[in-house]
Amino acid sequence: MKKRIVVALGGNAILTTDPSAKGQQKALAQTAYYLADFVEAGHELIITHGNGPQVGNLLLQQQKGSTEKNPAMPVDTAVAMTQGSIGYWLENALVDELKKRNISKNAATILTQVVVSETDPAFQTPSKPIGPFLSEAEMKAEKKKTRATFVEDSGRGFRKVVPSPKPIGIVEYPVIKQLVENGIITIAGGGGGIPVIVKDGTYQGVEAVIDKDFASEKIAALVHADMLVILTGVDHVSINFNQPNQSDLTKVSVADMEKYVEENQFAPGSMLPKVQAAITFIKENAKGKAVITSLENVKNLLTEETGTIITA
């Protein structure tokens, strides 16, 4: 039975140890091999993805070449730039993989603006590290020039931190929905989307980074997806992780997942936002499913429903 599925890719699906364009294209060709199974099975597919390393690298490149006449671009624009580059690579990789299977499909990338609230508490406490590590002297010079916020990061130097507000809307969701309804594989919400606020009736970019799992959930809810699949580095979410009594979760209810969240079973900044996004999706779409699993487990998910499957 055909389903509308939003698949949220983790960073390891794009960038491994080679940050060059060729290296990332090679990683995405492997990713496309797994994603093509959704299309081959007859499902409507929307793909979202992270872009943290790519934005960091781009900001570093811009910083090195920034001058008064050729200044570096702000974070929201850097997110848009990497949405475009990753989308370009992923579109081609998917179409090429499907051709090998004698499937003719079009893919399109939508530069996606994600609306956040100007009053979100995150703007008062920037917490999301971006960009390169700086020495103390470099940090002070940059802070004087930009008035940005920096934090010391595990003895490795200082990094700029920006707010990470929660998404409250997706500007382009009607376009995303229309594309997928017409059989086009749609790539959207890259890097959590371009963060914008509504001011004087217009959308204005802000210096922030949105968690891509929360943005993926918002897209999935707005396009009425049947399933949200959040891909990560493990086949299952576990409780008591890395302890002798570790237990993998297979089919689990929202109520049980909320209990595990209260018990602090999931690491903040790692598994926790994935679990929270999955819970929110089911609460907004009680007939849907949310799955957290690995890219390599996609085929098993489609045939045997394996992974951590969360339902109402």
PDB file of C-alpha atoms in Angstrom:
ATOM      1  CA  MET A   1       0.000   0.000   0.000  1.00  0.00           C
ATOM      2  CA  LYS A   2       1.404   3.380  -1.037  1.00  0.00           C
ATOM      3  CA  LYS A   3       2.427   5.657   1.824  1.00  0.00           C
ATOM      4  CA  ARG A   4       3.648   9.242   2.010  1.00  0.00           C
ATOM      5  CA  ILE A   5       6.941   9.040   3.863  1.00  0.00           C
ATOM      6  CA  VAL A   6       9.265  11.742   5.171  1.00  0.00           C
ATOM      7  CA  VAL A   7      12.814  10.448   5.641  1.00  0.00           C
ATOM      8  CA  ALA A   8      15.189  12.543   7.768  1.00  0.00           C
ATOM      9  CA  LEU A   9      18.822  11.795   6.945  1.00  0.00           C
ATOM     10  CA  GLY A  10      21.557  11.993   9.557  1.00  0.00           C
ATOM     11  CA  GLY A  11      24.833  13.777   8.853  1.00  0.00           C
ATOM     12  CA  ASN A  12      26.744  10.515   8.284  1.00  0.00           C
ATOM     13  CA  ALA A  13      24.581   9.918   5.201  1.00  0.00           C
ATOM     14  CA  ILE A  14      26.267  12.885   3.501  1.00  0.00           C
ATOM     15  CA  LEU A  15      29.693  13.472   4.987  1.00  0.00           C
ATOM     16  CA  THR A  16      32.136  10.777   6.092  1.00  0.00           C
ATOM     17  CA  THR A  17      35.878  11.442   6.262  1.00  0.00           C
ATOM     18  CA  ASP A  18      36.224  13.251   2.932  1.00  0.00           C
ATOM     19  CA  PRO A  19      34.681  16.767   2.975  1.00  0.00           C
ATOM     20  CA  SER A  20      35.400  17.424  -0.711  1.00  0.00           C
ATOM     21  CA  ALA A  21      32.572  17.666  -3.232  1.00  0.00           C
ATOM     22  CA  LYS A  22      33.575  14.296  -4.688  1.00  0.00           C
ATOM     23  CA  GLY A  23      33.714  12.723  -1.234  1.00  0.00           C
ATOM     24  CA  GLN A  24      30.233  13.918  -0.347  1.00  0.00           C
ATOM     25  CA  GLN A  25      28.834  12.891  -3.724  1.00  0.00           C
ATOM     26  CA  LYS A  26      30.262   9.409  -3.182  1.00  0.00           C
ATOM     27  CA  ALA A  27      28.595   9.196   0.259  1.00  0.00           C
ATOM     28  CA  LEU A  28      25.278  10.351  -1.201  1.00  0.00           C
ATOM     29  CA  ALA A  29      25.454   7.756  -3.979  1.00  0.00           C
ATOM     30  CA  GLN A  30      25.551   5.093  -1.256  1.00  0.00           C
ATOM     31  CA  THR A  31      22.716   6.834   0.580  1.00  0.00           C
ATOM     32  CA  ALA A  32      20.642   6.933  -2.615  1.00  0.00           C
ATOM     33  CA  TYR A  33      21.080   3.166  -2.950  1.00  0.00           C
ATOM     34  CA  TYR A  34      19.068   2.704   0.265  1.00  0.00           C
ATOM     35  CA  LEU A  35      16.576   5.531  -0.302  1.00  0.00           C
ATOM     36  CA  ALA A  36      15.650   4.169  -3.721  1.00  0.00           C
ATOM     37  CA  ASP A  37      14.018   1.208  -1.947  1.00  0.00           C
ATOM     38  CA  PHE A  38      11.219   3.534  -0.769  1.00  0.00           C
ATOM     39  CA  VAL A  39      10.517   4.600  -4.349  1.00  0.00           C
ATOM     40  CA  GLU A  40      10.819   1.064  -5.731  1.00  0.00           C
ATOM     41  CA  ALA A  41       8.236  -0.047  -3.163  1.00  0.00           C
ATOM     42  CA  GLY A  42       5.833   2.537  -4.600  1.00  0.00           C
ATOM     43  CA  HIS A  43       5.886   5.131  -1.830  1.00  0.00           C
ATOM     44  CA  GLU A  44       5.784   8.945  -2.095  1.00  0.00           C
ATOM     45  CA  LEU A  45       9.089  10.233  -0.766  1.00  0.00           C
ATOM     46  CA  ILE A  46      10.137  13.491   0.892  1.00  0.00           C
ATOM     47  CA  ILE A  47      13.748  13.683   2.060  1.00  0.00           C
ATOM     48  CA  THR A  48      15.120  16.048   4.678  1.00  0.00           C
ATOM     49  CA  HIS A  49      18.742  16.196   5.803  1.00  0.00           C
ATOM     50  CA  GLY A  50      21.243  17.745   8.166  1.00  0.00           C
ATOM     51  CA  ASN A  51      23.972  20.135   7.058  1.00  0.00           C
ATOM     52  CA  GLY A  52      25.918  21.021  10.203  1.00  0.00           C
ATOM     53  CA  PRO A  53      29.399  20.061   8.929  1.00  0.00           C
ATOM     54  CA  GLN A  54      28.743  21.658   5.541  1.00  0.00           C
ATOM     55  CA  VAL A  55      27.635  24.966   7.076  1.00  0.00           C
ATOM     56  CA  GLY A  56      30.636  24.893   9.410  1.00  0.00           C
ATOM     57  CA  ASN A  57      33.029  24.324   6.516  1.00  0.00           C
ATOM     58  CA  LEU A  58      31.372  27.041   4.429  1.00  0.00           C
ATOM     59  CA  LEU A  59      31.575  29.563   7.270  1.00  0.00           C
ATOM     60  CA  LEU A  60      35.243  28.716   7.729  1.00  0.00           C
ATOM     61  CA  GLN A  61      35.938  29.199   4.011  1.00  0.00           C
ATOM     62  CA  GLN A  62      34.085  32.504   4.021  1.00  0.00           C
ATOM     63  CA  GLN A  63      35.830  33.712   7.142  1.00  0.00           C
ATOM     64  CA  LYS A  64      39.236  33.055   5.588  1.00  0.00           C
ATOM     65  CA  GLY A  65      38.377  35.118   2.497  1.00  0.00           C
ATOM     66  CA  SER A  66      36.173  37.786   4.053  1.00  0.00           C
ATOM     67  CA  THR A  67      36.986  41.407   3.259  1.00  0.00           C
ATOM     68  CA  GLU A  68      35.091  44.682   3.546  1.00  0.00           C
ATOM     69  CA  LYS A  69      34.265  44.550  -0.164  1.00  0.00           C
ATOM     70  CA  ASN A  70      33.551  40.807  -0.168  1.00  0.00           C
ATOM     71  CA  PRO A  71      32.062  40.003   3.267  1.00  0.00           C
ATOM     72  CA  ALA A  72      31.074  36.571   4.544  1.00  0.00           C
ATOM     73  CA  MET A  73      27.395  35.697   4.341  1.00  0.00           C
ATOM     74  CA  PRO A  74      25.177  35.333   7.472  1.00  0.00           C
ATOM     75  CA  VAL A  75      24.134  31.937   8.841  1.00  0.00           C
ATOM     76  CA  ASP A  76      20.658  31.889   7.270  1.00  0.00           C
ATOM     77  CA  THR A  77      22.193  32.449   3.834  1.00  0.00           C
ATOM     78  CA  ALA A  78      24.857  29.794   4.465  1.00  0.00           C
ATOM     79  CA  VAL A  79      22.057  27.327   5.303  1.00  0.00           C
ATOM     80  CA  ALA A  80      20.357  28.214   2.002  1.00  0.00           C
ATOM     81  CA  MET A  81      23.618  27.747   0.089  1.00  0.00           C
ATOM     82  CA  THR A  82      24.221  24.282   1.531  1.00  0.00           C
ATOM     83  CA  GLN A  83      20.580  23.290   1.018  1.00  0.00           C
ATOM     84  CA  GLY A  84      21.226  23.949  -2.663  1.00  0.00           C
ATOM     85  CA  SER A  85      24.520  22.092  -2.944  1.00  0.00           C
ATOM     86  CA  ILE A  86      23.391  19.001  -1.010  1.00  0.00           C
ATOM     87  CA  GLY A  87      20.079  18.944  -2.872  1.00  0.00           C
ATOM     88  CA  TYR A  88      21.900  19.092  -6.200  1.00  0.00           C
ATOM     89  CA  TRP A  89      24.104  16.121  -5.277  1.00  0.00           C
ATOM     90  CA  LEU A  90      21.243  14.091  -3.798  1.00  0.00           C
ATOM     91  CA  GLU A  91      18.878  14.703  -6.726  1.00  0.00           C
ATOM     92  CA  ASN A  92      21.436  13.383  -9.189  1.00  0.00           C
ATOM     93  CA  ALA A  93      22.397  10.427  -6.994  1.00  0.00           C
ATOM     94  CA  LEU A  94      18.761   9.336  -6.602  1.00  0.00           C
ATOM     95  CA  VAL A  95      17.858   9.689 -10.269  1.00  0.00           C
ATOM     96  CA  ASP A  96      20.997   7.758 -11.256  1.00  0.00           C
ATOM     97  CA  GLU A  97      20.242   4.944  -8.792  1.00  0.00           C
ATOM     98  CA  LEU A  98      16.640   4.674  -9.985  1.00  0.00           C
ATOM     99  CA  LYS A  99      17.775   4.509 -13.626  1.00  0.00           C
ATOM    100  CA  LYS A 100      19.814   1.430 -12.703  1.00  0.00           C
ATOM    101  CA  ARG A 101      16.520  -0.118 -11.539  1.00  0.00           C
ATOM    102  CA  ASN A 102      14.709   0.965 -14.714  1.00  0.00           C
ATOM    103  CA  ILE A 103      12.599   3.469 -12.780  1.00  0.00           C
ATOM    104  CA  SER A 104      12.013   6.888 -14.312  1.00  0.00           C
ATOM    105  CA  LYS A 105      11.450   9.539 -11.650  1.00  0.00           C
ATOM    106  CA  ASN A 106      12.055  13.244 -11.267  1.00  0.00           C
ATOM    107  CA  ALA A 107      13.495  14.803  -8.112  1.00  0.00           C
ATOM    108  CA  ALA A 108      13.423  18.426  -6.999  1.00  0.00           C
ATOM    109  CA  THR A 109      15.000  20.427  -4.196  1.00  0.00           C
ATOM    110  CA  ILE A 110      12.940  23.106  -2.456  1.00  0.00           C
ATOM    111  CA  LEU A 111      14.805  25.837  -0.609  1.00  0.00           C
ATOM    112  CA  THR A 112      12.799  25.699   2.586  1.00  0.00           C
ATOM    113  CA  GLN A 113      12.172  28.573   4.968  1.00  0.00           C
ATOM    114  CA  VAL A 114      11.177  27.519   8.476  1.00  0.00           C
ATOM    115  CA  VAL A 115       9.292  30.029  10.598  1.00  0.00           C
ATOM    116  CA  VAL A 116      10.380  30.536  14.203  1.00  0.00           C
ATOM    117  CA  SER A 117       9.103  32.900  16.871  1.00  0.00           C
ATOM    118  CA  GLU A 118      11.063  36.043  17.614  1.00  0.00           C
ATOM    119  CA  THR A 119      10.138  35.493  21.284  1.00  0.00           C
ATOM    120  CA  ASP A 120      11.440  31.912  21.419  1.00  0.00           C
ATOM    121  CA  PRO A 121      13.523  31.606  24.642  1.00  0.00           C
ATOM    122  CA  ALA A 122      16.366  30.126  22.570  1.00  0.00           C
ATOM    123  CA  PHE A 123      17.211  33.626  21.333  1.00  0.00           C
ATOM    124  CA  GLN A 124      18.129  34.591  24.897  1.00  0.00           C
ATOM    125  CA  THR A 125      20.428  31.592  25.379  1.00  0.00           C
ATOM    126  CA  PRO A 126      22.385  30.727  22.203  1.00  0.00           C
ATOM    127  CA  SER A 127      23.529  27.118  22.460  1.00  0.00           C
ATOM    128  CA  LYS A 128      24.150  25.623  19.004  1.00  0.00           C
ATOM    129  CA  PRO A 129      27.894  25.598  18.097  1.00  0.00           C
ATOM    130  CA  ILE A 130      28.682  26.416  14.478  1.00  0.00           C
ATOM    131  CA  GLY A 131      31.798  27.189  12.496  1.00  0.00           C
ATOM    132  CA  PRO A 132      35.473  26.654  13.312  1.00  0.00           C
ATOM    133  CA  PHE A 133      37.353  26.415  16.597  1.00  0.00           C
ATOM    134  CA  LEU A 134      39.145  29.681  17.450  1.00  0.00           C
ATOM    135  CA  SER A 135      41.977  30.573  19.777  1.00  0.00           C
ATOM    136  CA  GLU A 136      41.173  33.017  22.578  1.00  0.00           C
ATOM    137  CA  ALA A 137      42.808  35.858  20.661  1.00  0.00           C
ATOM    138  CA  GLU A 138      40.873  35.010  17.481  1.00  0.00           C
ATOM    139  CA  MET A 139      37.668  34.758  19.475  1.00  0.00           C
ATOM    140  CA  LYS A 140      38.140  38.186  21.074  1.00  0.00           C
ATOM    141  CA  ALA A 141      38.879  39.794  17.713  1.00  0.00           C
ATOM    142  CA  GLU A 142      35.827  38.172  16.123  1.00  0.00           C
ATOM    143  CA  LYS A 143      33.612  39.081  19.068  1.00  0.00           C
ATOM    144  CA  LYS A 144      34.683  42.709  18.856  1.00  0.00           C
ATOM    145  CA  LYS A 145      33.882  42.749  15.149  1.00  0.00           C
ATOM    146  CA  THR A 146      30.570  40.852  15.148  1.00  0.00           C
ATOM    147  CA  ARG A 147      29.307  40.920  18.779  1.00  0.00           C
ATOM    148  CA  ALA A 148      28.614  37.186  18.425  1.00  0.00           C
ATOM    149  CA  THR A 149      28.433  34.826  21.408  1.00  0.00           C
ATOM    150  CA  PHE A 150      31.241  32.291  21.898  1.00  0.00           C
ATOM    151  CA  VAL A 151      31.750  29.364  24.260  1.00  0.00           C
ATOM    152  CA  GLU A 152      34.786  27.308  25.153  1.00  0.00           C
ATOM    153  CA  ASP A 153      34.338  23.814  23.734  1.00  0.00           C
ATOM    154  CA  SER A 154      35.944  20.885  25.601  1.00  0.00           C
ATOM    155  CA  GLY A 155      39.408  22.401  25.651  1.00  0.00           C
ATOM    156  CA  ARG A 156      39.548  22.535  21.858  1.00  0.00           C
ATOM    157  CA  GLY A 157      39.070  26.286  21.560  1.00  0.00           C
ATOM    158  CA  PHE A 158      36.184  28.706  21.297  1.00  0.00           C
ATOM    159  CA  ARG A 159      33.196  28.315  18.974  1.00  0.00           C
ATOM    160  CA  LYS A 160      30.461  30.674  17.981  1.00  0.00           C
ATOM    161  CA  VAL A 161      27.034  29.649  19.283  1.00  0.00           C
ATOM    162  CA  VAL A 162      23.691  30.678  17.836  1.00  0.00           C
ATOM    163  CA  PRO A 163      20.101  30.177  19.003  1.00  0.00           C
ATOM    164  CA  SER A 164      18.269  26.939  18.158  1.00  0.00           C
ATOM    165  CA  PRO A 165      14.563  27.901  18.210  1.00  0.00           C
ATOM    166  CA  LYS A 166      11.695  25.470  17.648  1.00  0.00           C
ATOM    167  CA  PRO A 167       9.972  25.541  14.234  1.00  0.00           C
ATOM    168  CA  ILE A 168       6.384  26.796  14.195  1.00  0.00           C
ATOM    169  CA  GLY A 169       5.710  26.764  10.451  1.00  0.00           C
ATOM    170  CA  ILE A 170       7.076  25.804   7.021  1.00  0.00           C
ATOM    171  CA  VAL A 171       6.694  28.519   4.378  1.00  0.00           C
ATOM    172  CA  GLU A 172       6.922  26.216   1.360  1.00  0.00           C
ATOM    173  CA  TYR A 173       4.913  23.253   2.646  1.00  0.00           C
ATOM    174  CA  PRO A 174       2.102  23.682   0.049  1.00  0.00           C
ATOM    175  CA  VAL A 175       4.719  23.429  -2.712  1.00  0.00           C
ATOM    176  CA  ILE A 176       6.310  20.361  -1.100  1.00  0.00           C
ATOM    177  CA  LYS A 177       2.877  18.723  -0.824  1.00  0.00           C
ATOM    178  CA  GLN A 178       1.989  19.521  -4.429  1.00  0.00           C
ATOM    179  CA  LEU A 179       5.262  18.117  -5.754  1.00  0.00           C
ATOM    180  CA  VAL A 180       5.000  14.827  -3.892  1.00  0.00           C
ATOM    181  CA  GLU A 181       1.335  14.454  -4.902  1.00  0.00           C
ATOM    182  CA  ASN A 182       2.517  14.661  -8.497  1.00  0.00           C
ATOM    183  CA  GLY A 183       5.040  11.868  -8.094  1.00  0.00           C
ATOM    184  CA  ILE A 184       8.170  13.979  -7.692  1.00  0.00           C
ATOM    185  CA  ILE A 185      10.762  12.947  -5.105  1.00  0.00           C
ATOM    186  CA  THR A 186      11.112  16.088  -3.013  1.00  0.00           C
ATOM    187  CA  ILE A 187      14.170  17.188  -1.031  1.00  0.00           C
ATOM    188  CA  ALA A 188      13.276  19.834   1.534  1.00  0.00           C
ATOM    189  CA  GLY A 189      14.058  21.261   4.951  1.00  0.00           C
ATOM    190  CA  GLY A 190      17.811  20.876   4.529  1.00  0.00           C
ATOM    191  CA  GLY A 191      19.760  21.613   7.698  1.00  0.00           C
ATOM    192  CA  GLY A 192      16.544  22.230   9.610  1.00  0.00           C
ATOM    193  CA  GLY A 193      15.549  24.875   7.097  1.00  0.00           C
ATOM    194  CA  ILE A 194      16.404  28.544   6.641  1.00  0.00           C
ATOM    195  CA  PRO A 195      15.349  30.201   9.909  1.00  0.00           C
ATOM    196  CA  VAL A 196      12.996  33.147   9.372  1.00  0.00           C
ATOM    197  CA  ILE A 197      10.736  35.307  11.511  1.00  0.00           C
ATOM    198  CA  VAL A 198       7.667  37.231  10.375  1.00  0.00           C
ATOM    199  CA  LYS A 199       8.210  40.960  10.684  1.00  0.00           C
ATOM    200  CA  ASP A 200       6.053  43.689   9.154  1.00  0.00           C
ATOM    201  CA  GLY A 201       4.330  41.040   7.055  1.00  0.00           C
ATOM    202  CA  THR A 202       7.542  39.726   5.502  1.00  0.00           C
ATOM    203  CA  TYR A 203       9.905  36.841   6.163  1.00  0.00           C
ATOM    204  CA  GLN A 204      13.290  37.906   7.519  1.00  0.00           C
ATOM    205  CA  GLY A 205      16.248  35.586   8.021  1.00  0.00           C
ATOM    206  CA  VAL A 206      17.743  35.309  11.494  1.00  0.00           C
ATOM    207  CA  GLU A 207      21.059  34.109  12.908  1.00  0.00           C
ATOM    208  CA  ALA A 208      19.971  30.692  14.160  1.00  0.00           C
ATOM    209  CA  VAL A 209      20.097  26.956  13.441  1.00  0.00           C
ATOM    210  CA  ILE A 210      16.975  24.782  13.675  1.00  0.00           C
ATOM    211  CA  ASP A 211      17.223  21.132  14.695  1.00  0.00           C
ATOM    212  CA  LYS A 212      16.573  19.135  11.520  1.00  0.00           C
ATOM    213  CA  ASP A 213      14.552  16.449  13.319  1.00  0.00           C
ATOM    214  CA  PHE A 214      12.069  19.030  14.623  1.00  0.00           C
ATOM    215  CA  ALA A 215      11.858  20.665  11.183  1.00  0.00           C
ATOM    216  CA  SER A 216      11.340  17.239   9.579  1.00  0.00           C
ATOM    217  CA  GLU A 217       8.489  16.520  11.989  1.00  0.00           C
ATOM    218  CA  LYS A 218       6.831  19.829  11.151  1.00  0.00           C
ATOM    219  CA  ILE A 219       7.053  19.093   7.414  1.00  0.00           C
ATOM    220  CA  ALA A 220       5.685  15.572   7.942  1.00  0.00           C
ATOM    221  CA  ALA A 221       2.717  16.894   9.927  1.00  0.00           C
ATOM    222  CA  LEU A 222       1.865  19.657   7.436  1.00  0.00           C
ATOM    223  CA  VAL A 223       1.976  17.412   4.349  1.00  0.00           C
ATOM    224  CA  HIS A 224      -0.051  14.719   6.167  1.00  0.00           C
ATOM    225  CA  ALA A 225       2.658  12.065   5.922  1.00  0.00           C
ATOM    226  CA  ASP A 226       1.792   8.503   6.897  1.00  0.00           C
ATOM    227  CA  MET A 227       5.241   7.878   8.288  1.00  0.00           C
ATOM    228  CA  LEU A 228       8.207   9.839   9.616  1.00  0.00           C
ATOM    229  CA  VAL A 229      11.477   7.903   9.368  1.00  0.00           C
ATOM    230  CA  ILE A 230      14.400   9.398  11.291  1.00  0.00           C
ATOM    231  CA  LEU A 231      17.673   7.798  10.256  1.00  0.00           C
ATOM    232  CA  THR A 232      20.609   7.646  12.632  1.00  0.00           C
ATOM    233  CA  GLY A 233      23.677   5.489  13.298  1.00  0.00           C
ATOM    234  CA  VAL A 234      21.926   2.575  15.048  1.00  0.00           C
ATOM    235  CA  ASP A 235      19.161   0.135  14.086  1.00  0.00           C
ATOM    236  CA  HIS A 236      17.187   0.720  17.302  1.00  0.00           C
ATOM    237  CA  VAL A 237      16.741   3.270  20.057  1.00  0.00           C
ATOM    238  CA  SER A 238      17.915   1.742  23.343  1.00  0.00           C
ATOM    239  CA  ILE A 239      17.258   2.299  27.017  1.00  0.00           C
ATOM    240  CA  ASN A 240      20.098   1.889  29.525  1.00  0.00           C
ATOM    241  CA  PHE A 241      22.409   2.574  26.588  1.00  0.00           C
ATOM    242  CA  ASN A 242      25.959   1.161  26.885  1.00  0.00           C
ATOM    243  CA  GLN A 243      25.083  -0.531  30.189  1.00  0.00           C
ATOM    244  CA  PRO A 244      24.936  -4.296  30.918  1.00  0.00           C
ATOM    245  CA  ASN A 245      21.130  -4.118  30.922  1.00  0.00           C
ATOM    246  CA  GLN A 246      20.847  -2.234  27.628  1.00  0.00           C
ATOM    247  CA  SER A 247      17.549  -3.022  25.897  1.00  0.00           C
ATOM    248  CA  ASP A 248      16.620  -2.217  22.292  1.00  0.00           C
ATOM    249  CA  LEU A 249      13.168  -0.771  21.688  1.00  0.00           C
ATOM    250  CA  THR A 250      11.188  -2.274  18.808  1.00  0.00           C
ATOM    251  CA  LYS A 251       7.464  -1.475  18.844  1.00  0.00           C
ATOM    252  CA  VAL A 252       6.692   1.111  21.493  1.00  0.00           C
ATOM    253  CA  SER A 253       3.877   3.509  22.388  1.00  0.00           C
ATOM    254  CA  VAL A 254       4.095   7.271  22.754  1.00  0.00           C
ATOM    255  CA  ALA A 255       3.234   6.917  26.452  1.00  0.00           C
ATOM    256  CA  ASP A 256       6.177   4.579  27.040  1.00  0.00           C
ATOM    257  CA  MET A 257       8.518   6.835  25.104  1.00  0.00           C
ATOM    258  CA  GLU A 258       7.439   9.836  27.190  1.00  0.00           C
ATOM    259  CA  LYS A 259       8.150   7.813  30.337  1.00  0.00           C
ATOM    260  CA  TYR A 260      11.669   7.035  29.071  1.00  0.00           C
ATOM    261  CA  VAL A 261      12.223  10.731  28.294  1.00  0.00           C
ATOM    262  CA  GLU A 262      11.268  11.601  31.896  1.00  0.00           C
ATOM    263  CA  GLU A 263      13.812   9.011  33.071  1.00  0.00           C
ATOM    264  CA  ASN A 264      16.536  10.814  31.038  1.00  0.00           C
ATOM    265  CA  GLN A 265      17.173   7.687  28.971  1.00  0.00           C
ATOM    266  CA  PHE A 266      18.152   9.653  25.840  1.00  0.00           C
ATOM    267  CA  ALA A 267      21.147  11.931  25.393  1.00  0.00           C
ATOM    268  CA  PRO A 268      20.394  15.632  24.729  1.00  0.00           C
ATOM    269  CA  GLY A 269      21.678  16.770  21.347  1.00  0.00           C
ATOM    270  CA  SER A 270      21.837  13.160  20.171  1.00  0.00           C
ATOM    271  CA  MET A 271      18.934  10.708  20.505  1.00  0.00           C
ATOM    272  CA  LEU A 272      16.640  12.945  22.565  1.00  0.00           C
ATOM    273  CA  PRO A 273      15.562  15.348  19.776  1.00  0.00           C
ATOM    274  CA  LYS A 274      14.852  12.387  17.487  1.00  0.00           C
ATOM    275  CA  VAL A 275      12.614  10.807  20.113  1.00  0.00           C
ATOM    276  CA  GLN A 276      10.905  14.132  20.859  1.00  0.00           C
ATOM    277  CA  ALA A 277      10.261  14.745  17.148  1.00  0.00           C
ATOM    278  CA  ALA A 278       8.806  11.250  16.771  1.00  0.00           C
ATOM    279  CA  ILE A 279       6.500  11.752  19.767  1.00  0.00           C
ATOM    280  CA  THR A 280       5.283  15.117  18.451  1.00  0.00           C
ATOM    281  CA  PHE A 281       4.532  13.642  15.021  1.00  0.00           C
ATOM    282  CA  ILE A 282       2.361  10.871  16.471  1.00  0.00           C
ATOM    283  CA  LYS A 283       0.525  13.332  18.710  1.00  0.00           C
ATOM    284  CA  GLU A 284      -0.282  15.432  15.644  1.00  0.00           C
ATOM    285  CA  ASN A 285      -1.121  12.405  13.490  1.00  0.00           C
ATOM    286  CA  ALA A 286      -2.486   9.575  15.633  1.00  0.00           C
ATOM    287  CA  LYS A 287      -2.871   7.261  12.615  1.00  0.00           C
ATOM    288  CA  GLY A 288       0.772   7.673  11.598  1.00  0.00           C
ATOM    289  CA  LYS A 289       3.975   5.885  12.513  1.00  0.00           C
ATOM    290  CA  ALA A 290       7.356   7.246  13.460  1.00  0.00           C
ATOM    291  CA  VAL A 291      10.431   5.096  12.998  1.00  0.00           C
ATOM    292  CA  ILE A 292      13.975   5.632  14.265  1.00  0.00           C
ATOM    293  CA  THR A 293      16.535   3.340  12.669  1.00  0.00           C
ATOM    294  CA  SER A 294      19.689   3.243  10.541  1.00  0.00           C
ATOM    295  CA  LEU A 295      20.057   3.874   6.825  1.00  0.00           C
ATOM    296  CA  GLU A 296      21.338   0.325   6.377  1.00  0.00           C
ATOM    297  CA  ASN A 297      18.163  -1.073   7.969  1.00  0.00           C
ATOM    298  CA  VAL A 298      15.789   0.563   5.452  1.00  0.00           C
ATOM    299  CA  LYS A 299      15.199  -2.627   3.441  1.00  0.00           C
ATOM    300  CA  ASN A 300      14.353  -4.560   6.609  1.00  0.00           C
ATOM    301  CA  LEU A 301      12.064  -1.744   7.698  1.00  0.00           C
ATOM    302  CA  LEU A 302      10.118  -1.961   4.441  1.00  0.00           C
ATOM    303  CA  THR A 303       9.819  -5.752   4.437  1.00  0.00           C
ATOM    304  CA  GLU A 304       9.713  -6.698   8.115  1.00  0.00           C
ATOM    305  CA  GLU A 305       8.935  -3.434   9.912  1.00  0.00           C
ATOM    306  CA  THR A 306      12.124  -3.508  11.986  1.00  0.00           C
ATOM    307  CA  GLY A 307      13.678  -0.587  13.828  1.00  0.00           C
ATOM    308  CA  THR A 308      12.143   1.385  16.667  1.00  0.00           C
ATOM    309  CA  ILE A 309       8.524   1.892  15.600  1.00  0.00           C
ATOM    310  CA  ILE A 310       6.510   4.389  17.629  1.00  0.00           C
ATOM    311  CA  THR A 311       2.701   4.525  17.427  1.00  0.00           C
ATOM    312  CA  ALA A 312      -0.129   6.066  19.414  1.00  0.00           C
TER     313      ALA A 312
END
